[in-house]
């Protein structure tokens, strides 16, 4: 004898086959509709018994519970792995931040030392330039003397030139310790004569000659191509070249100036003496006076600045 559950299933399918048998009418006409009472019984027959519903829900609940447990375990393992990796990254990040802080502090210390050394170097360079300029203070650089003037004739040629420029000097004042030509830069043309450097025994005579030449509007006849300059050290000349835009603007506006030590401009304007120790300062002063220069001031490389901390340390925990 079949179990009750199997018996109910076979009865259910036999009942369904009987309900689907339609009586034929004469002439092969259409089937008669199923009465309403028969439709109700079919709906009741298609519904599973209450016991089957309870059993299916229990199985479904057990499967969901098992799936939930499995997903929970997998997620917990994944979260643990992520937490461990984040902790490792945080530990390494803390170490990197501490090393970066140490590097920033070391960098700031190095920058302080560099600034100190730059200041000391500038002071020593100015002092060295001063010593060299003092050793040349009696020298005069003469430019434009033809190469036809032989080396042995240079002293007598210079005495005649200085006498014409400053007639008030006595022959004894024009005592020359030495006079010789100096090499010229390779960039100059070959037909340009070499400069002559001479040292006068008396500084007063040298100063009187340069002052007279500076005040005169033109050189005496026969010496039109001759120019006189103070013989300065290369460091001082390079420093003065940094002021070339300032001095050009002053000359264009006929404003008198002279050089001071260490290298700076002394400008006398409207009864006031102005000292300019830096080319940028000179350009700003010219703009303040309304003298718009034709050229921009030279660009100097900016010194490196200190490194600032742009983060906050975070202590990572497990």
mmCIF file of C-alpha atoms in Angstrom:
data_model
loop_
_atom_site.group_PDB
_atom_site.id
_atom_site.type_symbol
_atom_site.label_atom_id
_atom_site.label_comp_id
_atom_site.label_asym_id
_atom_site.label_seq_id
_atom_site.Cartn_x
_atom_site.Cartn_y
_atom_site.Cartn_z
ATOM 1 C CA UNK A 1 0.000 0.000 0.000
ATOM 2 C CA UNK A 2 1.374 3.389 -1.019
ATOM 3 C CA UNK A 3 2.124 5.943 1.652
ATOM 4 C CA UNK A 4 -0.506 8.594 2.279
ATOM 5 C CA UNK A 5 1.578 11.315 0.661
ATOM 6 C CA UNK A 6 2.110 9.330 -2.566
ATOM 7 C CA UNK A 7 -1.575 8.315 -2.614
ATOM 8 C CA UNK A 8 -2.656 11.939 -2.429
ATOM 9 C CA UNK A 9 -0.351 12.893 -5.274
ATOM 10 C CA UNK A 10 -1.705 10.133 -7.581
ATOM 11 C CA UNK A 11 -5.270 11.074 -6.764
ATOM 12 C CA UNK A 12 -4.472 14.671 -7.543
ATOM 13 C CA UNK A 13 -3.128 13.928 -11.020
ATOM 14 C CA UNK A 14 -6.027 11.464 -11.841
ATOM 15 C CA UNK A 15 -8.519 14.133 -10.820
ATOM 16 C CA UNK A 16 -6.775 16.599 -13.120
ATOM 17 C CA UNK A 17 -6.977 14.208 -16.120
ATOM 18 C CA UNK A 18 -10.697 13.620 -15.534
ATOM 19 C CA UNK A 19 -11.362 17.349 -15.376
ATOM 20 C CA UNK A 20 -9.659 17.892 -18.732
ATOM 21 C CA UNK A 21 -11.968 15.400 -20.591
ATOM 22 C CA UNK A 22 -14.579 17.348 -22.581
ATOM 23 C CA UNK A 23 -17.840 15.716 -23.899
ATOM 24 C CA UNK A 24 -18.294 16.062 -27.662
ATOM 25 C CA UNK A 25 -21.490 17.558 -29.094
ATOM 26 C CA UNK A 26 -23.278 16.561 -32.275
ATOM 27 C CA UNK A 27 -21.543 17.812 -35.390
ATOM 28 C CA UNK A 28 -18.202 18.369 -33.657
ATOM 29 C CA UNK A 29 -19.313 21.671 -32.147
ATOM 30 C CA UNK A 30 -17.545 23.641 -29.473
ATOM 31 C CA UNK A 31 -17.085 22.356 -25.969
ATOM 32 C CA UNK A 32 -19.448 23.406 -23.312
ATOM 33 C CA UNK A 33 -18.008 25.688 -20.642
ATOM 34 C CA UNK A 34 -17.111 24.301 -17.285
ATOM 35 C CA UNK A 35 -19.613 25.129 -14.614
ATOM 36 C CA UNK A 36 -18.571 27.567 -11.876
ATOM 37 C CA UNK A 37 -18.890 24.878 -9.244
ATOM 38 C CA UNK A 38 -16.368 22.709 -11.111
ATOM 39 C CA UNK A 39 -13.858 25.640 -11.356
ATOM 40 C CA UNK A 40 -13.910 26.093 -7.635
ATOM 41 C CA UNK A 41 -13.126 22.465 -7.034
ATOM 42 C CA UNK A 42 -10.183 22.640 -9.525
ATOM 43 C CA UNK A 43 -8.635 25.643 -7.674
ATOM 44 C CA UNK A 44 -8.851 23.803 -4.405
ATOM 45 C CA UNK A 45 -7.292 20.715 -5.981
ATOM 46 C CA UNK A 46 -4.269 22.752 -7.353
ATOM 47 C CA UNK A 47 -3.337 24.182 -3.929
ATOM 48 C CA UNK A 48 -0.695 22.100 -2.027
ATOM 49 C CA UNK A 49 -1.667 20.758 1.343
ATOM 50 C CA UNK A 50 -0.822 22.896 4.410
ATOM 51 C CA UNK A 51 1.722 20.354 5.605
ATOM 52 C CA UNK A 52 3.791 20.728 2.426
ATOM 53 C CA UNK A 53 3.925 24.532 2.849
ATOM 54 C CA UNK A 54 5.264 24.261 6.380
ATOM 55 C CA UNK A 55 7.894 21.753 5.277
ATOM 56 C CA UNK A 56 9.083 23.949 2.367
ATOM 57 C CA UNK A 57 9.337 27.045 4.583
ATOM 58 C CA UNK A 58 11.386 25.128 7.124
ATOM 59 C CA UNK A 59 13.800 23.930 4.440
ATOM 60 C CA UNK A 60 14.037 27.405 2.953
ATOM 61 C CA UNK A 61 14.699 28.900 6.380
ATOM 62 C CA UNK A 62 17.406 26.337 7.061
ATOM 63 C CA UNK A 63 19.059 27.028 3.702
ATOM 64 C CA UNK A 64 18.953 30.796 4.256
ATOM 65 C CA UNK A 65 20.414 30.372 7.718
ATOM 66 C CA UNK A 66 23.227 28.240 6.331
ATOM 67 C CA UNK A 67 23.860 30.765 3.538
ATOM 68 C CA UNK A 68 23.870 33.617 6.037
ATOM 69 C CA UNK A 69 26.390 31.830 8.236
ATOM 70 C CA UNK A 70 28.635 31.084 5.258
ATOM 71 C CA UNK A 71 28.516 34.693 4.003
ATOM 72 C CA UNK A 72 29.157 36.005 7.489
ATOM 73 C CA UNK A 73 32.250 33.839 7.829
ATOM 74 C CA UNK A 74 33.538 34.913 4.393
ATOM 75 C CA UNK A 75 32.908 38.595 5.106
ATOM 76 C CA UNK A 76 34.567 38.311 8.500
ATOM 77 C CA UNK A 77 37.670 36.790 6.905
ATOM 78 C CA UNK A 78 37.752 39.548 4.232
ATOM 79 C CA UNK A 79 37.300 42.282 6.855
ATOM 80 C CA UNK A 80 40.078 40.813 8.969
ATOM 81 C CA UNK A 81 42.411 40.802 5.978
ATOM 82 C CA UNK A 82 41.530 44.403 5.112
ATOM 83 C CA UNK A 83 41.966 45.503 8.738
ATOM 84 C CA UNK A 84 45.366 43.829 8.900
ATOM 85 C CA UNK A 85 46.509 45.446 5.660
ATOM 86 C CA UNK A 86 45.244 48.882 6.767
ATOM 87 C CA UNK A 87 47.116 48.498 10.038
ATOM 88 C CA UNK A 88 50.307 47.617 8.173
ATOM 89 C CA UNK A 89 49.882 50.604 5.855
ATOM 90 C CA UNK A 90 49.222 52.866 8.846
ATOM 91 C CA UNK A 91 52.356 51.633 10.594
ATOM 92 C CA UNK A 92 54.454 52.291 7.517
ATOM 93 C CA UNK A 93 52.821 55.703 7.068
ATOM 94 C CA UNK A 94 53.674 56.678 10.644
ATOM 95 C CA UNK A 95 57.281 55.652 10.065
ATOM 96 C CA UNK A 96 57.425 57.671 6.829
ATOM 97 C CA UNK A 97 55.940 60.750 8.518
ATOM 98 C CA UNK A 98 58.484 60.552 11.315
ATOM 99 C CA UNK A 99 61.330 60.250 8.815
ATOM 100 C CA UNK A 100 59.887 63.134 6.781
ATOM 101 C CA UNK A 101 59.758 65.288 9.914
ATOM 102 C CA UNK A 102 63.393 64.484 10.598
ATOM 103 C CA UNK A 103 64.297 65.361 6.994
ATOM 104 C CA UNK A 104 62.398 68.658 7.206
ATOM 105 C CA UNK A 105 64.208 69.626 10.377
ATOM 106 C CA UNK A 106 67.550 68.636 8.886
ATOM 107 C CA UNK A 107 66.725 70.600 5.709
ATOM 108 C CA UNK A 108 65.837 73.704 7.718
ATOM 109 C CA UNK A 109 69.102 73.399 9.612
ATOM 110 C CA UNK A 110 71.037 73.095 6.360
ATOM 111 C CA UNK A 111 69.260 76.157 4.933
ATOM 112 C CA UNK A 112 70.180 78.181 8.015
ATOM 113 C CA UNK A 113 73.786 77.134 7.605
ATOM 114 C CA UNK A 114 73.698 77.983 3.897
ATOM 115 C CA UNK A 115 72.342 81.469 4.602
ATOM 116 C CA UNK A 116 74.981 81.978 7.241
ATOM 117 C CA UNK A 117 77.719 80.834 4.867
ATOM 118 C CA UNK A 118 76.360 83.017 2.044
ATOM 119 C CA UNK A 119 76.416 86.036 4.338
ATOM 120 C CA UNK A 120 79.947 85.220 5.446
ATOM 121 C CA UNK A 121 81.038 84.652 1.855
ATOM 122 C CA UNK A 122 79.592 88.003 0.788
ATOM 123 C CA UNK A 123 81.416 89.710 3.635
ATOM 124 C CA UNK A 124 84.710 88.027 2.802
ATOM 125 C CA UNK A 125 84.283 88.739 -0.911
ATOM 126 C CA UNK A 126 83.671 92.418 -0.213
ATOM 127 C CA UNK A 127 86.675 92.501 2.101
ATOM 128 C CA UNK A 128 88.885 90.813 -0.488
ATOM 129 C CA UNK A 129 87.686 93.191 -3.202
ATOM 130 C CA UNK A 130 88.440 96.114 -0.902
ATOM 131 C CA UNK A 131 91.970 94.869 -0.262
ATOM 132 C CA UNK A 132 92.591 94.428 -3.978
ATOM 133 C CA UNK A 133 91.095 97.832 -4.792
ATOM 134 C CA UNK A 134 93.286 99.448 -2.138
ATOM 135 C CA UNK A 135 96.335 97.878 -3.731
ATOM 136 C CA UNK A 136 95.215 99.461 -7.036
ATOM 137 C CA UNK A 137 94.142 102.824 -5.641
ATOM 138 C CA UNK A 138 97.093 104.668 -7.272
ATOM 139 C CA UNK A 139 96.530 103.001 -10.665
ATOM 140 C CA UNK A 140 95.010 104.583 -13.766
ATOM 141 C CA UNK A 141 93.782 102.521 -16.712
ATOM 142 C CA UNK A 142 94.377 104.348 -20.004
ATOM 143 C CA UNK A 143 92.383 103.167 -23.018
ATOM 144 C CA UNK A 144 92.920 104.113 -26.660
ATOM 145 C CA UNK A 145 96.696 104.596 -26.793
ATOM 146 C CA UNK A 146 97.838 103.404 -30.246
ATOM 147 C CA UNK A 147 99.969 100.281 -30.449
ATOM 148 C CA UNK A 148 102.516 102.394 -32.321
ATOM 149 C CA UNK A 149 103.620 103.781 -28.962
ATOM 150 C CA UNK A 150 106.402 101.425 -27.911
ATOM 151 C CA UNK A 151 106.728 100.084 -24.386
ATOM 152 C CA UNK A 152 109.767 102.232 -23.583
ATOM 153 C CA UNK A 153 107.926 105.355 -24.740
ATOM 154 C CA UNK A 154 104.785 104.762 -22.675
ATOM 155 C CA UNK A 155 105.912 106.621 -19.479
ATOM 156 C CA UNK A 156 106.830 109.806 -21.351
ATOM 157 C CA UNK A 157 103.611 109.595 -23.408
ATOM 158 C CA UNK A 158 101.531 109.347 -20.227
ATOM 159 C CA UNK A 159 103.337 112.273 -18.541
ATOM 160 C CA UNK A 160 102.534 114.506 -21.503
ATOM 161 C CA UNK A 161 98.921 113.297 -21.468
ATOM 162 C CA UNK A 162 98.494 113.922 -17.733
ATOM 163 C CA UNK A 163 100.075 117.371 -18.003
ATOM 164 C CA UNK A 164 97.600 118.345 -20.715
ATOM 165 C CA UNK A 165 94.646 117.072 -18.650
ATOM 166 C CA UNK A 166 95.807 118.639 -15.349
ATOM 167 C CA UNK A 167 98.241 121.520 -15.999
ATOM 168 C CA UNK A 168 98.459 122.385 -12.283
ATOM 169 C CA UNK A 169 100.562 119.326 -11.512
ATOM 170 C CA UNK A 170 104.317 119.758 -11.112
ATOM 171 C CA UNK A 171 106.677 117.411 -12.954
ATOM 172 C CA UNK A 172 107.694 115.917 -9.619
ATOM 173 C CA UNK A 173 104.036 114.992 -8.971
ATOM 174 C CA UNK A 174 103.929 112.922 -12.170
ATOM 175 C CA UNK A 175 106.255 110.256 -10.881
ATOM 176 C CA UNK A 176 105.267 106.900 -12.398
ATOM 177 C CA UNK A 177 106.220 103.750 -10.538
ATOM 178 C CA UNK A 178 105.356 101.566 -13.536
ATOM 179 C CA UNK A 179 103.412 101.616 -16.805
ATOM 180 C CA UNK A 180 102.673 98.663 -19.098
ATOM 181 C CA UNK A 181 100.062 97.241 -21.408
ATOM 182 C CA UNK A 182 97.675 94.501 -20.284
ATOM 183 C CA UNK A 183 96.126 91.648 -22.313
ATOM 184 C CA UNK A 184 92.807 92.437 -23.893
ATOM 185 C CA UNK A 185 89.750 90.165 -23.989
ATOM 186 C CA UNK A 186 89.596 87.709 -26.860
ATOM 187 C CA UNK A 187 86.207 89.120 -27.883
ATOM 188 C CA UNK A 188 87.681 92.496 -28.890
ATOM 189 C CA UNK A 189 88.735 93.182 -32.450
ATOM 190 C CA UNK A 190 92.397 92.895 -33.332
ATOM 191 C CA UNK A 191 92.673 96.537 -34.368
ATOM 192 C CA UNK A 192 91.642 97.797 -30.919
ATOM 193 C CA UNK A 193 94.766 98.715 -28.915
ATOM 194 C CA UNK A 194 95.470 97.154 -25.555
ATOM 195 C CA UNK A 195 94.859 99.113 -22.359
ATOM 196 C CA UNK A 196 97.723 100.603 -20.381
ATOM 197 C CA UNK A 197 97.868 100.402 -16.595
ATOM 198 C CA UNK A 198 100.100 102.865 -14.804
ATOM 199 C CA UNK A 199 100.760 103.454 -11.115
ATOM 200 C CA UNK A 200 101.389 107.005 -9.937
ATOM 201 C CA UNK A 201 103.575 107.385 -6.885
ATOM 202 C CA UNK A 202 101.256 109.956 -5.313
ATOM 203 C CA UNK A 203 97.571 109.261 -4.839
ATOM 204 C CA UNK A 204 96.774 112.998 -4.838
ATOM 205 C CA UNK A 205 98.129 113.302 -8.383
ATOM 206 C CA UNK A 206 96.091 110.324 -9.557
ATOM 207 C CA UNK A 207 92.911 111.731 -7.979
ATOM 208 C CA UNK A 208 93.526 115.197 -9.479
ATOM 209 C CA UNK A 209 93.969 113.730 -12.979
ATOM 210 C CA UNK A 210 90.767 111.639 -12.848
ATOM 211 C CA UNK A 211 88.786 114.542 -11.363
ATOM 212 C CA UNK A 212 89.910 116.925 -14.119
ATOM 213 C CA UNK A 213 89.150 114.350 -16.801
ATOM 214 C CA UNK A 214 85.691 113.717 -15.304
ATOM 215 C CA UNK A 215 84.834 117.433 -15.292
ATOM 216 C CA UNK A 216 86.034 118.129 -18.816
ATOM 217 C CA UNK A 217 83.564 117.873 -21.663
ATOM 218 C CA UNK A 218 86.100 116.505 -24.148
ATOM 219 C CA UNK A 219 89.667 115.303 -24.249
ATOM 220 C CA UNK A 220 92.394 117.748 -25.410
ATOM 221 C CA UNK A 221 93.308 117.882 -29.106
ATOM 222 C CA UNK A 222 95.437 114.953 -30.169
ATOM 223 C CA UNK A 223 93.984 112.749 -27.421
ATOM 224 C CA UNK A 224 90.340 112.553 -28.497
ATOM 225 C CA UNK A 225 90.297 108.749 -28.512
ATOM 226 C CA UNK A 226 91.913 108.431 -25.106
ATOM 227 C CA UNK A 227 89.846 107.462 -22.027
ATOM 228 C CA UNK A 228 90.918 107.272 -18.390
ATOM 229 C CA UNK A 229 89.451 104.932 -15.780
ATOM 230 C CA UNK A 230 90.158 103.877 -12.239
ATOM 231 C CA UNK A 231 91.823 100.472 -12.133
ATOM 232 C CA UNK A 232 89.486 98.259 -10.099
ATOM 233 C CA UNK A 233 89.406 94.581 -9.190
ATOM 234 C CA UNK A 234 87.333 92.162 -11.331
ATOM 235 C CA UNK A 235 84.965 91.559 -8.410
ATOM 236 C CA UNK A 236 84.249 95.251 -8.050
ATOM 237 C CA UNK A 237 83.738 95.644 -11.800
ATOM 238 C CA UNK A 238 81.297 92.702 -11.850
ATOM 239 C CA UNK A 239 79.389 94.206 -8.941
ATOM 240 C CA UNK A 240 79.187 97.576 -10.675
ATOM 241 C CA UNK A 241 77.901 95.946 -13.845
ATOM 242 C CA UNK A 242 74.883 94.786 -11.855
ATOM 243 C CA UNK A 243 73.956 98.497 -11.514
ATOM 244 C CA UNK A 244 74.164 99.144 -15.253
ATOM 245 C CA UNK A 245 70.414 99.714 -15.668
ATOM 246 C CA UNK A 246 70.364 102.139 -12.746
ATOM 247 C CA UNK A 247 73.408 104.126 -13.872
ATOM 248 C CA UNK A 248 72.108 104.288 -17.460
ATOM 249 C CA UNK A 249 68.840 105.785 -16.246
ATOM 250 C CA UNK A 250 70.706 108.295 -14.054
ATOM 251 C CA UNK A 251 72.881 109.397 -16.966
ATOM 252 C CA UNK A 252 69.865 109.767 -19.253
ATOM 253 C CA UNK A 253 68.257 112.117 -16.704
ATOM 254 C CA UNK A 254 71.589 113.892 -15.989
ATOM 255 C CA UNK A 255 71.562 112.973 -12.302
ATOM 256 C CA UNK A 256 75.084 112.961 -10.793
ATOM 257 C CA UNK A 257 76.281 109.924 -8.850
ATOM 258 C CA UNK A 258 79.477 108.346 -7.627
ATOM 259 C CA UNK A 259 80.582 105.000 -6.283
ATOM 260 C CA UNK A 260 81.093 104.135 -2.638
ATOM 261 C CA UNK A 261 82.484 101.187 -0.697
ATOM 262 C CA UNK A 262 81.457 98.470 -0.471
ATOM 263 C CA UNK A 263 80.061 98.764 -3.983
ATOM 264 C CA UNK A 264 77.088 101.119 -3.802
ATOM 265 C CA UNK A 265 75.750 104.175 -5.560
ATOM 266 C CA UNK A 266 75.810 107.602 -3.942
ATOM 267 C CA UNK A 267 73.187 109.797 -5.652
ATOM 268 C CA UNK A 268 72.780 113.476 -4.953
ATOM 269 C CA UNK A 269 69.262 114.605 -5.956
ATOM 270 C CA UNK A 270 67.287 117.682 -4.870
ATOM 271 C CA UNK A 271 69.708 118.384 -2.047
ATOM 272 C CA UNK A 272 69.407 114.857 -0.623
ATOM 273 C CA UNK A 273 72.032 112.102 -0.666
ATOM 274 C CA UNK A 274 70.655 108.621 -1.437
ATOM 275 C CA UNK A 275 72.629 105.408 -0.947
ATOM 276 C CA UNK A 276 71.753 102.406 -3.081
ATOM 277 C CA UNK A 277 73.414 99.159 -2.041
ATOM 278 C CA UNK A 278 71.419 96.790 -4.244
ATOM 279 C CA UNK A 279 70.373 96.987 -7.934
ATOM 280 C CA UNK A 280 66.771 96.043 -7.130
ATOM 281 C CA UNK A 281 66.657 98.760 -4.499
ATOM 282 C CA UNK A 282 67.939 101.195 -7.103
ATOM 283 C CA UNK A 283 65.211 100.259 -9.607
ATOM 284 C CA UNK A 284 62.497 100.682 -6.972
ATOM 285 C CA UNK A 285 63.922 104.074 -6.004
ATOM 286 C CA UNK A 286 63.943 105.206 -9.651
ATOM 287 C CA UNK A 287 60.302 104.177 -10.037
ATOM 288 C CA UNK A 288 59.437 106.054 -6.846
ATOM 289 C CA UNK A 289 61.073 109.152 -8.338
ATOM 290 C CA UNK A 290 59.067 108.739 -11.530
ATOM 291 C CA UNK A 291 62.115 107.869 -13.617
ATOM 292 C CA UNK A 292 60.889 104.889 -15.578
ATOM 293 C CA UNK A 293 63.885 102.841 -16.689
ATOM 294 C CA UNK A 294 64.022 101.298 -20.112
ATOM 295 C CA UNK A 295 65.194 97.921 -18.834
ATOM 296 C CA UNK A 296 63.914 95.623 -16.147
ATOM 297 C CA UNK A 297 66.152 94.886 -13.164
ATOM 298 C CA UNK A 298 68.300 91.759 -13.392
ATOM 299 C CA UNK A 299 66.672 88.608 -12.109
ATOM 300 C CA UNK A 300 68.420 86.958 -9.192
ATOM 301 C CA UNK A 301 67.662 83.309 -8.343
ATOM 302 C CA UNK A 302 65.451 82.998 -5.315
ATOM 303 C CA UNK A 303 67.003 81.279 -2.325
ATOM 304 C CA UNK A 304 65.297 78.052 -1.239
ATOM 305 C CA UNK A 305 62.809 78.343 1.589
ATOM 306 C CA UNK A 306 62.182 76.139 4.590
ATOM 307 C CA UNK A 307 59.915 73.120 4.262
ATOM 308 C CA UNK A 308 56.682 73.352 6.241
ATOM 309 C CA UNK A 309 54.817 70.365 7.631
ATOM 310 C CA UNK A 310 51.561 69.878 5.742
ATOM 311 C CA UNK A 311 50.091 66.875 7.556
ATOM 312 C CA UNK A 312 48.979 65.685 10.969
ATOM 313 C CA UNK A 313 50.237 62.450 12.380
ATOM 314 C CA UNK A 314 47.622 59.775 13.032
ATOM 315 C CA UNK A 315 48.301 56.878 15.399
ATOM 316 C CA UNK A 316 46.921 53.745 13.817
ATOM 317 C CA UNK A 317 45.392 51.080 16.044
ATOM 318 C CA UNK A 318 44.335 47.506 15.466
#
